[in-house]
PDB file of C-alpha atoms in Angstrom:
ATOM      1  CA  UNK A   5      31.744 -95.903   6.854  1.00 57.00           C
ATOM      2  CA  UNK A   6      34.057 -95.309   9.836  1.00 64.00           C
ATOM      3  CA  UNK A   7      34.937 -91.801  10.971  1.00 61.00           C
ATOM      4  CA  UNK A   8      38.557 -92.376   9.940  1.00 64.00           C
ATOM      5  CA  UNK A   9      37.595 -93.396   6.418  1.00 70.00           C
ATOM      6  CA  UNK A  10      35.190 -90.449   6.212  1.00 71.00           C
ATOM      7  CA  UNK A  11      37.967 -88.030   7.231  1.00 71.00           C
ATOM      8  CA  UNK A  12      40.355 -89.399   4.607  1.00 73.00           C
ATOM      9  CA  UNK A  13      37.711 -89.252   1.891  1.00 77.00           C
ATOM     10  CA  UNK A  14      36.708 -85.722   2.899  1.00 73.00           C
ATOM     11  CA  UNK A  15      40.328 -84.566   2.714  1.00 73.00           C
ATOM     12  CA  UNK A  16      40.752 -86.129  -0.736  1.00 74.00           C
ATOM     13  CA  UNK A  17      37.615 -84.330  -1.910  1.00 73.00           C
ATOM     14  CA  UNK A  18      38.864 -80.982  -0.552  1.00 72.00           C
ATOM     15  CA  UNK A  19      42.265 -81.419  -2.214  1.00 70.00           C
ATOM     16  CA  UNK A  20      40.636 -82.307  -5.523  1.00 73.00           C
ATOM     17  CA  UNK A  21      38.573 -79.128  -5.576  1.00 72.00           C
ATOM     18  CA  UNK A  22      40.993 -76.836  -3.722  1.00 69.00           C
ATOM     19  CA  UNK A  23      41.357 -74.490  -6.705  1.00 67.00           C
ATOM     20  CA  UNK A  24      37.603 -73.835  -6.478  1.00 77.00           C
ATOM     21  CA  UNK A  25      37.099 -73.990  -2.706  1.00 80.00           C
ATOM     22  CA  UNK A  26      39.677 -71.301  -1.838  1.00 74.00           C
ATOM     23  CA  UNK A  27      38.339 -68.570  -4.194  1.00 77.00           C
ATOM     24  CA  UNK A  28      34.766 -69.386  -3.144  1.00 84.00           C
ATOM     25  CA  UNK A  29      35.867 -69.019   0.494  1.00 83.00           C
ATOM     26  CA  UNK A  30      37.270 -65.601  -0.338  1.00 78.00           C
ATOM     27  CA  UNK A  31      33.969 -64.518  -1.902  1.00 84.00           C
ATOM     28  CA  UNK A  32      31.988 -65.833   1.074  1.00 88.00           C
ATOM     29  CA  UNK A  33      34.253 -63.888   3.417  1.00 86.00           C
ATOM     30  CA  UNK A  34      33.453 -60.708   1.508  1.00 83.00           C
ATOM     31  CA  UNK A  35      29.714 -61.385   1.364  1.00 86.00           C
ATOM     32  CA  UNK A  36      29.370 -62.347   5.031  1.00 87.00           C
ATOM     33  CA  UNK A  37      32.051 -60.105   6.479  1.00 86.00           C
ATOM     34  CA  UNK A  38      29.950 -59.166   9.509  1.00 86.00           C
ATOM     35  CA  UNK A  39      29.897 -62.820  10.594  1.00 86.00           C
ATOM     36  CA  UNK A  40      33.657 -63.392  10.290  1.00 85.00           C
ATOM     37  CA  UNK A  41      35.153 -60.038  11.291  1.00 84.00           C
ATOM     38  CA  UNK A  42      35.035 -60.930  14.988  1.00 86.00           C
ATOM     39  CA  UNK A  43      37.275 -63.950  14.384  1.00 85.00           C
ATOM     40  CA  UNK A  44      40.310 -61.923  13.248  1.00 80.00           C
ATOM     41  CA  UNK A  45      42.231 -62.556  16.528  1.00 84.00           C
ATOM     42  CA  UNK A  46      41.891 -66.307  15.935  1.00 85.00           C
ATOM     43  CA  UNK A  47      43.601 -66.238  12.513  1.00 81.00           C
ATOM     44  CA  UNK A  48      47.210 -66.600  13.806  1.00 82.00           C
ATOM     45  CA  UNK A  49      46.261 -69.647  15.906  1.00 86.00           C
ATOM     46  CA  UNK A  50      44.460 -71.288  13.004  1.00 86.00           C
ATOM     47  CA  UNK A  51      47.530 -70.677  10.895  1.00 79.00           C
ATOM     48  CA  UNK A  52      49.825 -72.148  13.566  1.00 85.00           C
ATOM     49  CA  UNK A  53      47.715 -75.327  13.532  1.00 89.00           C
ATOM     50  CA  UNK A  54      47.904 -75.483   9.735  1.00 83.00           C
ATOM     51  CA  UNK A  55      51.695 -75.118   9.928  1.00 81.00           C
ATOM     52  CA  UNK A  56      51.991 -77.899  12.511  1.00 88.00           C
ATOM     53  CA  UNK A  57      49.998 -80.329  10.362  1.00 87.00           C
ATOM     54  CA  UNK A  58      52.071 -79.463   7.296  1.00 79.00           C
ATOM     55  CA  UNK A  59      55.368 -79.968   9.137  1.00 82.00           C
ATOM     56  CA  UNK A  60      54.250 -83.281  10.662  1.00 86.00           C
ATOM     57  CA  UNK A  61      54.671 -84.832   7.217  1.00 81.00           C
ATOM     58  CA  UNK A  62      58.346 -83.839   7.027  1.00 80.00           C
ATOM     59  CA  UNK A  63      61.226 -85.761   8.575  1.00 83.00           C
ATOM     60  CA  UNK A  64      64.829 -84.832   9.381  1.00 84.00           C
ATOM     61  CA  UNK A  65      65.831 -87.268   6.644  1.00 84.00           C
ATOM     62  CA  UNK A  66      63.875 -85.276   4.049  1.00 81.00           C
ATOM     63  CA  UNK A  67      65.427 -82.038   5.280  1.00 82.00           C
ATOM     64  CA  UNK A  68      68.904 -83.578   5.022  1.00 85.00           C
ATOM     65  CA  UNK A  69      68.104 -84.800   1.493  1.00 82.00           C
ATOM     66  CA  UNK A  70      67.028 -81.281   0.531  1.00 80.00           C
ATOM     67  CA  UNK A  71      70.263 -79.877   1.938  1.00 81.00           C
ATOM     68  CA  UNK A  72      72.125 -82.314  -0.315  1.00 86.00           C
ATOM     69  CA  UNK A  73      70.518 -80.504  -3.263  1.00 87.00           C
ATOM     70  CA  UNK A  74      71.664 -76.977  -2.411  1.00 88.00           C
ATOM     71  CA  UNK A  75      71.574 -75.870  -6.045  1.00 90.00           C
ATOM     72  CA  UNK A  76      67.866 -76.592  -6.466  1.00 91.00           C
ATOM     73  CA  UNK A  77      67.004 -75.192  -3.041  1.00 91.00           C
ATOM     74  CA  UNK A  78      69.014 -71.969  -3.341  1.00 93.00           C
ATOM     75  CA  UNK A  79      67.725 -71.459  -6.887  1.00 94.00           C
ATOM     76  CA  UNK A  80      64.139 -71.692  -5.627  1.00 94.00           C
ATOM     77  CA  UNK A  81      64.722 -69.261  -2.770  1.00 94.00           C
ATOM     78  CA  UNK A  82      66.518 -66.801  -5.065  1.00 95.00           C
ATOM     79  CA  UNK A  83      63.741 -66.862  -7.655  1.00 95.00           C
ATOM     80  CA  UNK A  84      60.962 -66.653  -5.068  1.00 93.00           C
ATOM     81  CA  UNK A  85      62.438 -64.169  -2.596  1.00 93.00           C
ATOM     82  CA  UNK A  86      64.867 -62.021  -4.596  1.00 94.00           C
ATOM     83  CA  UNK A  87      63.730 -61.850  -8.228  1.00 96.00           C
ATOM     84  CA  UNK A  88      59.969 -61.908  -7.594  1.00 95.00           C
ATOM     85  CA  UNK A  89      59.995 -59.194  -4.854  1.00 95.00           C
ATOM     86  CA  UNK A  90      62.094 -56.915  -7.061  1.00 96.00           C
ATOM     87  CA  UNK A  91      59.606 -57.314  -9.903  1.00 96.00           C
ATOM     88  CA  UNK A  92      56.682 -56.843  -7.510  1.00 94.00           C
ATOM     89  CA  UNK A  93      58.216 -53.626  -6.200  1.00 95.00           C
ATOM     90  CA  UNK A  94      58.837 -52.263  -9.693  1.00 95.00           C
ATOM     91  CA  UNK A  95      55.300 -53.141 -10.799  1.00 93.00           C
ATOM     92  CA  UNK A  96      53.758 -51.510  -7.734  1.00 93.00           C
ATOM     93  CA  UNK A  97      55.824 -48.331  -7.887  1.00 94.00           C
ATOM     94  CA  UNK A  98      55.248 -47.927 -11.636  1.00 94.00           C
ATOM     95  CA  UNK A  99      51.486 -48.264 -11.230  1.00 91.00           C
ATOM     96  CA  UNK A 100      50.757 -46.547  -7.895  1.00 91.00           C
ATOM     97  CA  UNK A 101      53.878 -44.679  -6.736  1.00 90.00           C
ATOM     98  CA  UNK A 102      56.428 -45.567  -4.069  1.00 86.00           C
ATOM     99  CA  UNK A 103      54.214 -44.434  -1.155  1.00 86.00           C
ATOM    100  CA  UNK A 104      51.239 -46.636  -2.004  1.00 89.00           C
ATOM    101  CA  UNK A 105      50.325 -49.436   0.438  1.00 87.00           C
ATOM    102  CA  UNK A 106      49.638 -51.578  -2.630  1.00 90.00           C
ATOM    103  CA  UNK A 107      53.412 -51.644  -3.250  1.00 92.00           C
ATOM    104  CA  UNK A 108      53.860 -53.232   0.194  1.00 90.00           C
ATOM    105  CA  UNK A 109      51.246 -55.815  -0.770  1.00 90.00           C
ATOM    106  CA  UNK A 110      53.010 -56.739  -4.001  1.00 94.00           C
ATOM    107  CA  UNK A 111      56.346 -57.163  -2.207  1.00 93.00           C
ATOM    108  CA  UNK A 112      54.747 -58.992   0.727  1.00 91.00           C
ATOM    109  CA  UNK A 113      53.222 -61.536  -1.656  1.00 91.00           C
ATOM    110  CA  UNK A 114      56.711 -62.420  -2.900  1.00 91.00           C
ATOM    111  CA  UNK A 115      58.616 -62.518   0.408  1.00 92.00           C
ATOM    112  CA  UNK A 116      56.230 -64.700   2.414  1.00 90.00           C
ATOM    113  CA  UNK A 117      57.198 -68.396   2.597  1.00 88.00           C
ATOM    114  CA  UNK A 118      56.505 -70.939  -0.112  1.00 89.00           C
ATOM    115  CA  UNK A 119      52.903 -72.175  -0.322  1.00 83.00           C
ATOM    116  CA  UNK A 120      51.879 -75.247   1.663  1.00 76.00           C
ATOM    117  CA  UNK A 121      49.383 -76.283  -1.015  1.00 74.00           C
ATOM    118  CA  UNK A 122      52.199 -76.525  -3.566  1.00 82.00           C
ATOM    119  CA  UNK A 123      52.985 -79.965  -2.095  1.00 78.00           C
ATOM    120  CA  UNK A 124      49.611 -81.195  -3.331  1.00 74.00           C
ATOM    121  CA  UNK A 125      50.166 -79.872  -6.846  1.00 82.00           C
ATOM    122  CA  UNK A 126      53.745 -81.150  -7.023  1.00 84.00           C
ATOM    123  CA  UNK A 127      52.485 -84.612  -6.114  1.00 77.00           C
ATOM    124  CA  UNK A 128      49.734 -84.481  -8.720  1.00 75.00           C
ATOM    125  CA  UNK A 129      52.275 -83.332 -11.340  1.00 82.00           C
ATOM    126  CA  UNK A 130      54.804 -86.071 -10.506  1.00 81.00           C
ATOM    127  CA  UNK A 131      57.347 -83.684  -9.021  1.00 84.00           C
ATOM    128  CA  UNK A 132      59.838 -84.061  -6.169  1.00 86.00           C
ATOM    129  CA  UNK A 133      57.446 -83.987  -3.200  1.00 81.00           C
ATOM    130  CA  UNK A 134      60.103 -84.585  -0.510  1.00 83.00           C
ATOM    131  CA  UNK A 135      62.220 -81.676  -1.751  1.00 88.00           C
ATOM    132  CA  UNK A 136      59.182 -79.399  -1.969  1.00 88.00           C
ATOM    133  CA  UNK A 137      58.021 -80.228   1.556  1.00 83.00           C
ATOM    134  CA  UNK A 138      61.515 -79.808   2.986  1.00 86.00           C
ATOM    135  CA  UNK A 139      61.946 -76.443   1.230  1.00 89.00           C
ATOM    136  CA  UNK A 140      58.630 -75.227   2.652  1.00 87.00           C
ATOM    137  CA  UNK A 141      59.682 -76.249   6.164  1.00 84.00           C
ATOM    138  CA  UNK A 142      63.121 -74.615   5.819  1.00 88.00           C
ATOM    139  CA  UNK A 143      61.691 -71.475   4.202  1.00 89.00           C
ATOM    140  CA  UNK A 144      59.048 -71.185   6.928  1.00 84.00           C
ATOM    141  CA  UNK A 145      61.685 -71.574   9.648  1.00 84.00           C
ATOM    142  CA  UNK A 146      63.748 -68.777   8.071  1.00 87.00           C
ATOM    143  CA  UNK A 147      60.783 -66.413   7.640  1.00 86.00           C
ATOM    144  CA  UNK A 148      61.270 -64.540  10.963  1.00 85.00           C
ATOM    145  CA  UNK A 149      64.570 -63.302   9.554  1.00 87.00           C
ATOM    146  CA  UNK A 150      63.759 -63.087   5.827  1.00 88.00           C
ATOM    147  CA  UNK A 151      60.543 -61.065   6.058  1.00 87.00           C
ATOM    148  CA  UNK A 152      61.746 -58.260   8.397  1.00 86.00           C
ATOM    149  CA  UNK A 153      65.024 -58.019   6.452  1.00 88.00           C
ATOM    150  CA  UNK A 154      63.218 -57.754   3.115  1.00 89.00           C
ATOM    151  CA  UNK A 155      60.805 -55.116   4.438  1.00 86.00           C
ATOM    152  CA  UNK A 156      63.762 -53.107   5.750  1.00 86.00           C
ATOM    153  CA  UNK A 157      65.642 -53.357   2.430  1.00 89.00           C
ATOM    154  CA  UNK A 158      62.668 -52.332   0.301  1.00 89.00           C
ATOM    155  CA  UNK A 159      61.003 -49.722   2.500  1.00 85.00           C
ATOM    156  CA  UNK A 160      63.487 -48.699   5.207  1.00 77.00           C
ATOM    157  CA  UNK A 161      61.979 -46.078   7.500  1.00 65.00           C
ATOM    158  CA  UNK A 162      59.181 -45.177   5.081  1.00 61.00           C
ATOM    159  CA  UNK A 163      56.716 -47.477   6.838  1.00 67.00           C
ATOM    160  CA  UNK A 164      56.093 -48.052  10.541  1.00 64.00           C
ATOM    161  CA  UNK A 165      57.113 -51.657  11.099  1.00 63.00           C
ATOM    162  CA  UNK A 166      57.999 -53.346  14.413  1.00 67.00           C
ATOM    163  CA  UNK A 167      60.689 -55.794  13.290  1.00 67.00           C
ATOM    164  CA  UNK A 168      61.180 -57.376  16.717  1.00 76.00           C
ATOM    165  CA  UNK A 169      57.481 -58.037  17.262  1.00 77.00           C
ATOM    166  CA  UNK A 170      57.129 -59.537  13.786  1.00 75.00           C
ATOM    167  CA  UNK A 171      60.091 -61.858  14.396  1.00 78.00           C
ATOM    168  CA  UNK A 172      58.676 -62.997  17.740  1.00 81.00           C
ATOM    169  CA  UNK A 173      55.202 -63.534  16.305  1.00 79.00           C
ATOM    170  CA  UNK A 174      56.602 -65.498  13.354  1.00 80.00           C
ATOM    171  CA  UNK A 175      58.547 -67.647  15.788  1.00 83.00           C
ATOM    172  CA  UNK A 176      55.264 -68.444  17.547  1.00 83.00           C
ATOM    173  CA  UNK A 177      53.041 -69.076  14.534  1.00 80.00           C
ATOM    174  CA  UNK A 178      55.610 -70.539  12.117  1.00 80.00           C
ATOM    175  CA  UNK A 179      58.853 -71.778  13.688  1.00 81.00           C
ATOM    176  CA  UNK A 180      57.512 -73.400  16.872  1.00 87.00           C
ATOM    177  CA  UNK A 181      54.643 -75.257  15.109  1.00 87.00           C
ATOM    178  CA  UNK A 182      57.087 -76.329  12.385  1.00 84.00           C
ATOM    179  CA  UNK A 183      59.547 -77.743  14.918  1.00 87.00           C
ATOM    180  CA  UNK A 184      56.765 -79.464  16.849  1.00 91.00           C
ATOM    181  CA  UNK A 185      55.405 -80.999  13.647  1.00 89.00           C
ATOM    182  CA  UNK A 186      58.779 -82.390  12.592  1.00 87.00           C
ATOM    183  CA  UNK A 187      59.383 -83.606  16.172  1.00 91.00           C
ATOM    184  CA  UNK A 188      56.007 -85.391  16.224  1.00 91.00           C
ATOM    185  CA  UNK A 189      56.920 -87.080  12.961  1.00 90.00           C
ATOM    186  CA  UNK A 190      60.311 -88.194  14.296  1.00 90.00           C
ATOM    187  CA  UNK A 191      59.071 -89.432  17.671  1.00 90.00           C
ATOM    188  CA  UNK A 192      56.319 -91.463  15.975  1.00 90.00           C
ATOM    189  CA  UNK A 193      58.840 -92.950  13.510  1.00 87.00           C
ATOM    190  CA  UNK A 194      57.127 -91.184  10.597  1.00 85.00           C
ATOM    191  CA  UNK A 195      53.702 -92.557  11.536  1.00 88.00           C
ATOM    192  CA  UNK A 196      52.083 -89.456  13.050  1.00 88.00           C
ATOM    193  CA  UNK A 197      50.869 -88.132   9.689  1.00 83.00           C
ATOM    194  CA  UNK A 198      49.042 -91.384   8.916  1.00 84.00           C
ATOM    195  CA  UNK A 199      47.662 -91.705  12.441  1.00 88.00           C
ATOM    196  CA  UNK A 200      46.327 -88.159  12.536  1.00 87.00           C
ATOM    197  CA  UNK A 201      45.240 -87.890   8.898  1.00 83.00           C
ATOM    198  CA  UNK A 202      41.520 -88.699   9.418  1.00 86.00           C
ATOM    199  CA  UNK A 203      41.229 -85.696  11.741  1.00 86.00           C
ATOM    200  CA  UNK A 204      44.163 -83.370  11.039  1.00 86.00           C
ATOM    201  CA  UNK A 205      44.094 -83.514   7.237  1.00 84.00           C
ATOM    202  CA  UNK A 206      40.532 -82.195   6.710  1.00 85.00           C
ATOM    203  CA  UNK A 207      40.567 -79.876   9.744  1.00 88.00           C
ATOM    204  CA  UNK A 208      43.825 -78.226   8.603  1.00 85.00           C
ATOM    205  CA  UNK A 209      42.229 -77.542   5.218  1.00 82.00           C
ATOM    206  CA  UNK A 210      39.205 -76.132   7.073  1.00 85.00           C
ATOM    207  CA  UNK A 211      41.563 -73.887   9.067  1.00 85.00           C
ATOM    208  CA  UNK A 212      43.095 -72.597   5.833  1.00 81.00           C
ATOM    209  CA  UNK A 213      39.658 -71.857   4.387  1.00 83.00           C
ATOM    210  CA  UNK A 214      38.594 -70.110   7.588  1.00 87.00           C
ATOM    211  CA  UNK A 215      41.733 -67.936   7.592  1.00 81.00           C
ATOM    212  CA  UNK A 216      40.897 -66.862   4.035  1.00 79.00           C
ATOM    213  CA  UNK A 217      37.311 -66.019   5.012  1.00 85.00           C
ATOM    214  CA  UNK A 218      38.368 -64.090   8.127  1.00 84.00           C
ATOM    215  CA  UNK A 219      40.893 -61.953   6.306  1.00 75.00           C
ATOM    216  CA  UNK A 220      38.593 -61.344   3.357  1.00 78.00           C
ATOM    217  CA  UNK A 221      36.026 -60.087   5.860  1.00 83.00           C
ATOM    218  CA  UNK A 222      38.613 -57.809   7.476  1.00 77.00           C
ATOM    219  CA  UNK A 223      39.504 -55.974   4.257  1.00 73.00           C
ATOM    220  CA  UNK A 224      35.990 -55.958   2.754  1.00 77.00           C
ATOM    221  CA  UNK A 225      35.224 -52.329   3.763  1.00 76.00           C
ATOM    222  CA  UNK A 226      38.435 -51.091   2.127  1.00 70.00           C
ATOM    223  CA  UNK A 227      37.935 -53.052  -1.075  1.00 69.00           C
ATOM    224  CA  UNK A 228      34.398 -51.698  -1.425  1.00 69.00           C
ATOM    225  CA  UNK A 229      35.555 -48.134  -0.736  1.00 67.00           C
ATOM    226  CA  UNK A 230      38.371 -48.320  -3.307  1.00 66.00           C
ATOM    227  CA  UNK A 231      36.800 -50.687  -5.819  1.00 69.00           C
ATOM    228  CA  UNK A 232      37.913 -48.444  -8.715  1.00 73.00           C
ATOM    229  CA  UNK A 233      41.515 -49.433  -7.897  1.00 76.00           C
ATOM    230  CA  UNK A 234      40.704 -53.084  -8.498  1.00 77.00           C
ATOM    231  CA  UNK A 235      40.734 -52.504 -12.258  1.00 80.00           C
ATOM    232  CA  UNK A 236      44.440 -51.778 -11.904  1.00 85.00           C
ATOM    233  CA  UNK A 237      45.381 -54.095  -9.037  1.00 87.00           C
ATOM    234  CA  UNK A 238      43.898 -57.336 -10.388  1.00 86.00           C
ATOM    235  CA  UNK A 239      45.735 -57.346 -13.769  1.00 92.00           C
ATOM    236  CA  UNK A 240      49.004 -56.544 -12.002  1.00 93.00           C
ATOM    237  CA  UNK A 241      48.503 -59.409  -9.540  1.00 92.00           C
ATOM    238  CA  UNK A 242      47.842 -61.716 -12.498  1.00 92.00           C
ATOM    239  CA  UNK A 243      51.092 -60.492 -14.034  1.00 94.00           C
ATOM    240  CA  UNK A 244      53.099 -61.019 -10.834  1.00 94.00           C
ATOM    241  CA  UNK A 245      51.730 -64.519 -10.190  1.00 93.00           C
ATOM    242  CA  UNK A 246      52.312 -65.486 -13.827  1.00 94.00           C
ATOM    243  CA  UNK A 247      55.857 -64.122 -13.621  1.00 95.00           C
ATOM    244  CA  UNK A 248      56.501 -66.107 -10.423  1.00 94.00           C
ATOM    245  CA  UNK A 249      55.496 -69.357 -12.133  1.00 94.00           C
ATOM    246  CA  UNK A 250      57.427 -68.463 -15.290  1.00 94.00           C
ATOM    247  CA  UNK A 251      60.740 -67.753 -13.564  1.00 95.00           C
ATOM    248  CA  UNK A 252      60.406 -71.047 -11.701  1.00 93.00           C
ATOM    249  CA  UNK A 253      59.885 -72.912 -14.965  1.00 91.00           C
ATOM    250  CA  UNK A 254      62.502 -71.218 -17.127  1.00 91.00           C
ATOM    251  CA  UNK A 255      64.944 -70.867 -14.266  1.00 92.00           C
ATOM    252  CA  UNK A 256      64.941 -74.623 -13.620  1.00 89.00           C
ATOM    253  CA  UNK A 257      64.989 -76.035 -17.174  1.00 86.00           C
ATOM    254  CA  UNK A 258      68.787 -76.231 -17.106  1.00 86.00           C
ATOM    255  CA  UNK A 259      68.534 -78.869 -14.337  1.00 85.00           C
ATOM    256  CA  UNK A 260      67.028 -81.240 -16.979  1.00 81.00           C
ATOM    257  CA  UNK A 261      65.114 -83.262 -14.375  1.00 85.00           C
ATOM    258  CA  UNK A 262      61.301 -83.167 -14.707  1.00 86.00           C
ATOM    259  CA  UNK A 263      60.681 -83.828 -11.005  1.00 88.00           C
ATOM    260  CA  UNK A 264      62.890 -80.857 -10.040  1.00 90.00           C
ATOM    261  CA  UNK A 265      61.399 -78.606 -12.717  1.00 91.00           C
ATOM    262  CA  UNK A 266      57.914 -79.350 -11.392  1.00 91.00           C
ATOM    263  CA  UNK A 267      58.947 -78.776  -7.767  1.00 92.00           C
ATOM    264  CA  UNK A 268      60.745 -75.490  -8.433  1.00 94.00           C
ATOM    265  CA  UNK A 269      58.021 -74.132 -10.726  1.00 93.00           C
ATOM    266  CA  UNK A 270      55.288 -74.668  -8.148  1.00 93.00           C
ATOM    267  CA  UNK A 271      57.470 -73.530  -5.244  1.00 93.00           C
ATOM    268  CA  UNK A 272      58.364 -70.322  -7.081  1.00 93.00           C
ATOM    269  CA  UNK A 273      54.780 -69.671  -8.153  1.00 92.00           C
ATOM    270  CA  UNK A 274      52.858 -70.392  -4.965  1.00 89.00           C
ATOM    271  CA  UNK A 275      53.033 -68.527  -1.659  1.00 89.00           C
ATOM    272  CA  UNK A 276      51.685 -69.082   1.842  1.00 83.00           C
ATOM    273  CA  UNK A 277      48.805 -66.661   1.336  1.00 79.00           C
ATOM    274  CA  UNK A 278      47.291 -67.443   4.756  1.00 74.00           C
ATOM    275  CA  UNK A 279      50.434 -66.134   6.458  1.00 80.00           C
ATOM    276  CA  UNK A 280      50.546 -63.160   4.100  1.00 81.00           C
ATOM    277  CA  UNK A 281      47.012 -62.209   5.113  1.00 75.00           C
ATOM    278  CA  UNK A 282      47.788 -62.522   8.818  1.00 76.00           C
ATOM    279  CA  UNK A 283      50.913 -60.353   8.475  1.00 80.00           C
ATOM    280  CA  UNK A 284      49.338 -57.768   6.195  1.00 78.00           C
ATOM    281  CA  UNK A 285      46.450 -57.077   8.543  1.00 74.00           C
ATOM    282  CA  UNK A 286      48.522 -57.211  11.725  1.00 77.00           C
ATOM    283  CA  UNK A 287      51.447 -54.984  10.735  1.00 79.00           C
ATOM    284  CA  UNK A 288      50.544 -52.920   7.673  1.00 80.00           C
ATOM    285  CA  UNK A 289      47.746 -50.733   6.380  1.00 79.00           C
ATOM    286  CA  UNK A 290      44.663 -52.790   5.428  1.00 77.00           C
ATOM    287  CA  UNK A 291      45.172 -51.844   1.769  1.00 82.00           C
ATOM    288  CA  UNK A 292      48.486 -53.735   1.814  1.00 84.00           C
ATOM    289  CA  UNK A 293      46.453 -56.904   2.281  1.00 80.00           C
ATOM    290  CA  UNK A 294      44.436 -56.305  -0.896  1.00 83.00           C
ATOM    291  CA  UNK A 295      47.024 -57.623  -3.405  1.00 86.00           C
ATOM    292  CA  UNK A 296      47.702 -60.599  -1.116  1.00 83.00           C
ATOM    293  CA  UNK A 297      43.995 -61.424  -0.825  1.00 76.00           C
ATOM    294  CA  UNK A 298      43.386 -61.044  -4.553  1.00 80.00           C
ATOM    295  CA  UNK A 299      46.310 -63.348  -5.340  1.00 82.00           C
ATOM    296  CA  UNK A 300      44.172 -66.176  -3.948  1.00 73.00           C
ATOM    297  CA  UNK A 301      41.887 -65.776  -6.954  1.00 73.00           C
ATOM    298  CA  UNK A 302      44.877 -66.147  -9.275  1.00 81.00           C
ATOM    299  CA  UNK A 303      47.315 -68.523  -7.599  1.00 81.00           C
ATOM    300  CA  UNK A 304      45.169 -71.662  -7.486  1.00 73.00           C
ATOM    301  CA  UNK A 305      43.720 -71.402 -11.046  1.00 78.00           C
ATOM    302  CA  UNK A 306      47.266 -70.893 -12.321  1.00 85.00           C
ATOM    303  CA  UNK A 307      48.286 -74.007 -10.393  1.00 82.00           C
ATOM    304  CA  UNK A 308      45.649 -75.929 -12.366  1.00 79.00           C
ATOM    305  CA  UNK A 309      46.967 -74.567 -15.687  1.00 84.00           C
ATOM    306  CA  UNK A 310      50.519 -75.353 -14.649  1.00 84.00           C
ATOM    307  CA  UNK A 311      49.492 -78.924 -13.808  1.00 81.00           C
ATOM    308  CA  UNK A 312      48.108 -79.325 -17.329  1.00 82.00           C
ATOM    309  CA  UNK A 313      51.327 -77.902 -18.801  1.00 82.00           C
ATOM    310  CA  UNK A 314      53.553 -80.188 -16.746  1.00 81.00           C
ATOM    311  CA  UNK A 315      51.471 -83.214 -17.661  1.00 77.00           C
ATOM    312  CA  UNK A 316      51.237 -82.420 -21.375  1.00 75.00           C
ATOM    313  CA  UNK A 317      54.717 -80.988 -21.967  1.00 73.00           C
ATOM    314  CA  UNK A 318      57.386 -81.506 -19.311  1.00 65.00           C
ATOM    315  CA  UNK A 319      56.726 -85.229 -18.886  1.00 57.00           C
ATOM    316  CA  UNK A 320      56.256 -85.937 -22.598  1.00 59.00           C
ATOM    317  CA  UNK A 321      58.931 -88.049 -24.380  1.00 58.00           C
ATOM    318  CA  UNK A 322      59.363 -85.608 -27.284  1.00 46.00           C
ATOM    319  CA  UNK A 323      60.130 -82.771 -24.850  1.00 53.00           C
ATOM    320  CA  UNK A 324      62.645 -84.866 -22.945  1.00 56.00           C
ATOM    321  CA  UNK A 325      64.349 -85.833 -26.199  1.00 55.00           C
ATOM    322  CA  UNK A 326      64.339 -82.248 -27.478  1.00 49.00           C
ATOM    323  CA  UNK A 327      65.851 -80.727 -24.337  1.00 56.00           C
ATOM    324  CA  UNK A 328      67.955 -83.606 -23.052  1.00 58.00           C
ATOM    325  CA  UNK A 329      65.840 -83.828 -19.895  1.00 57.00           C
ATOM    326  CA  UNK A 330      66.488 -87.113 -18.096  1.00 55.00           C
TER     327      UNK A 330
END
């Protein structure tokens, strides 16, 4: 077997078992924290590489097509970055009080960009992959403005937060790699993704896994010290992730197009946890990263359940007839 074929097969294997690999990576990061803690400074660069590879599969044509569906796109952004953060804030304040760093974590989970891995699940569930990918690229490009603005609106002066530094860092690890990825795709006439897939596809997944391990290692001492809080935090994270999927589903049913319902449900439910971890540890108290880290354990298993639901319900003829879905 050639190295190219091996790389493609390895990537397919990783994607197939992603819902298992990511939580296991989190656990390994906790268990072997002493081995990964020294790699914390490398996390932003690993994430920038992951962003570049993701964006290299998106073209200007796909972005233009997404902009021609402003209703679906704006609906997704509103559900993901307005409704979900409000609910996350209310949940956090009700459970821990307004001054708790856990509240920052709940809000941060909701305001970070849409999850890169949602593209995989949308494809598996016969959703609108081009729209999903374009929304991720657009949402990522807007994150240097969205995230500082949201933090300011929710927390104001109550937390020490360097808005300018965050914007500049997000430009470096999100916007620039995104632009370079799209540019590489355009200059290669949409062939870069296929050319680079044997190497970039599996190594980008490895970068994502390594980011999870590194950040799990970084917060391990705090989780151990405050493990009694986990009995409260974990159920609330389950609730927030479930709510994020639910508002995507019920908020998009009126569109009556299965491929859009699938795309919006996954986009609303899944977040770029790798970026959330990098931001939480770089700019907030370590405890703010705890809800973001724990969401890894919930987000991917829920993606599996959602895939089953989409396959068994949304695409079924009786459901289409019942709801008028085309």
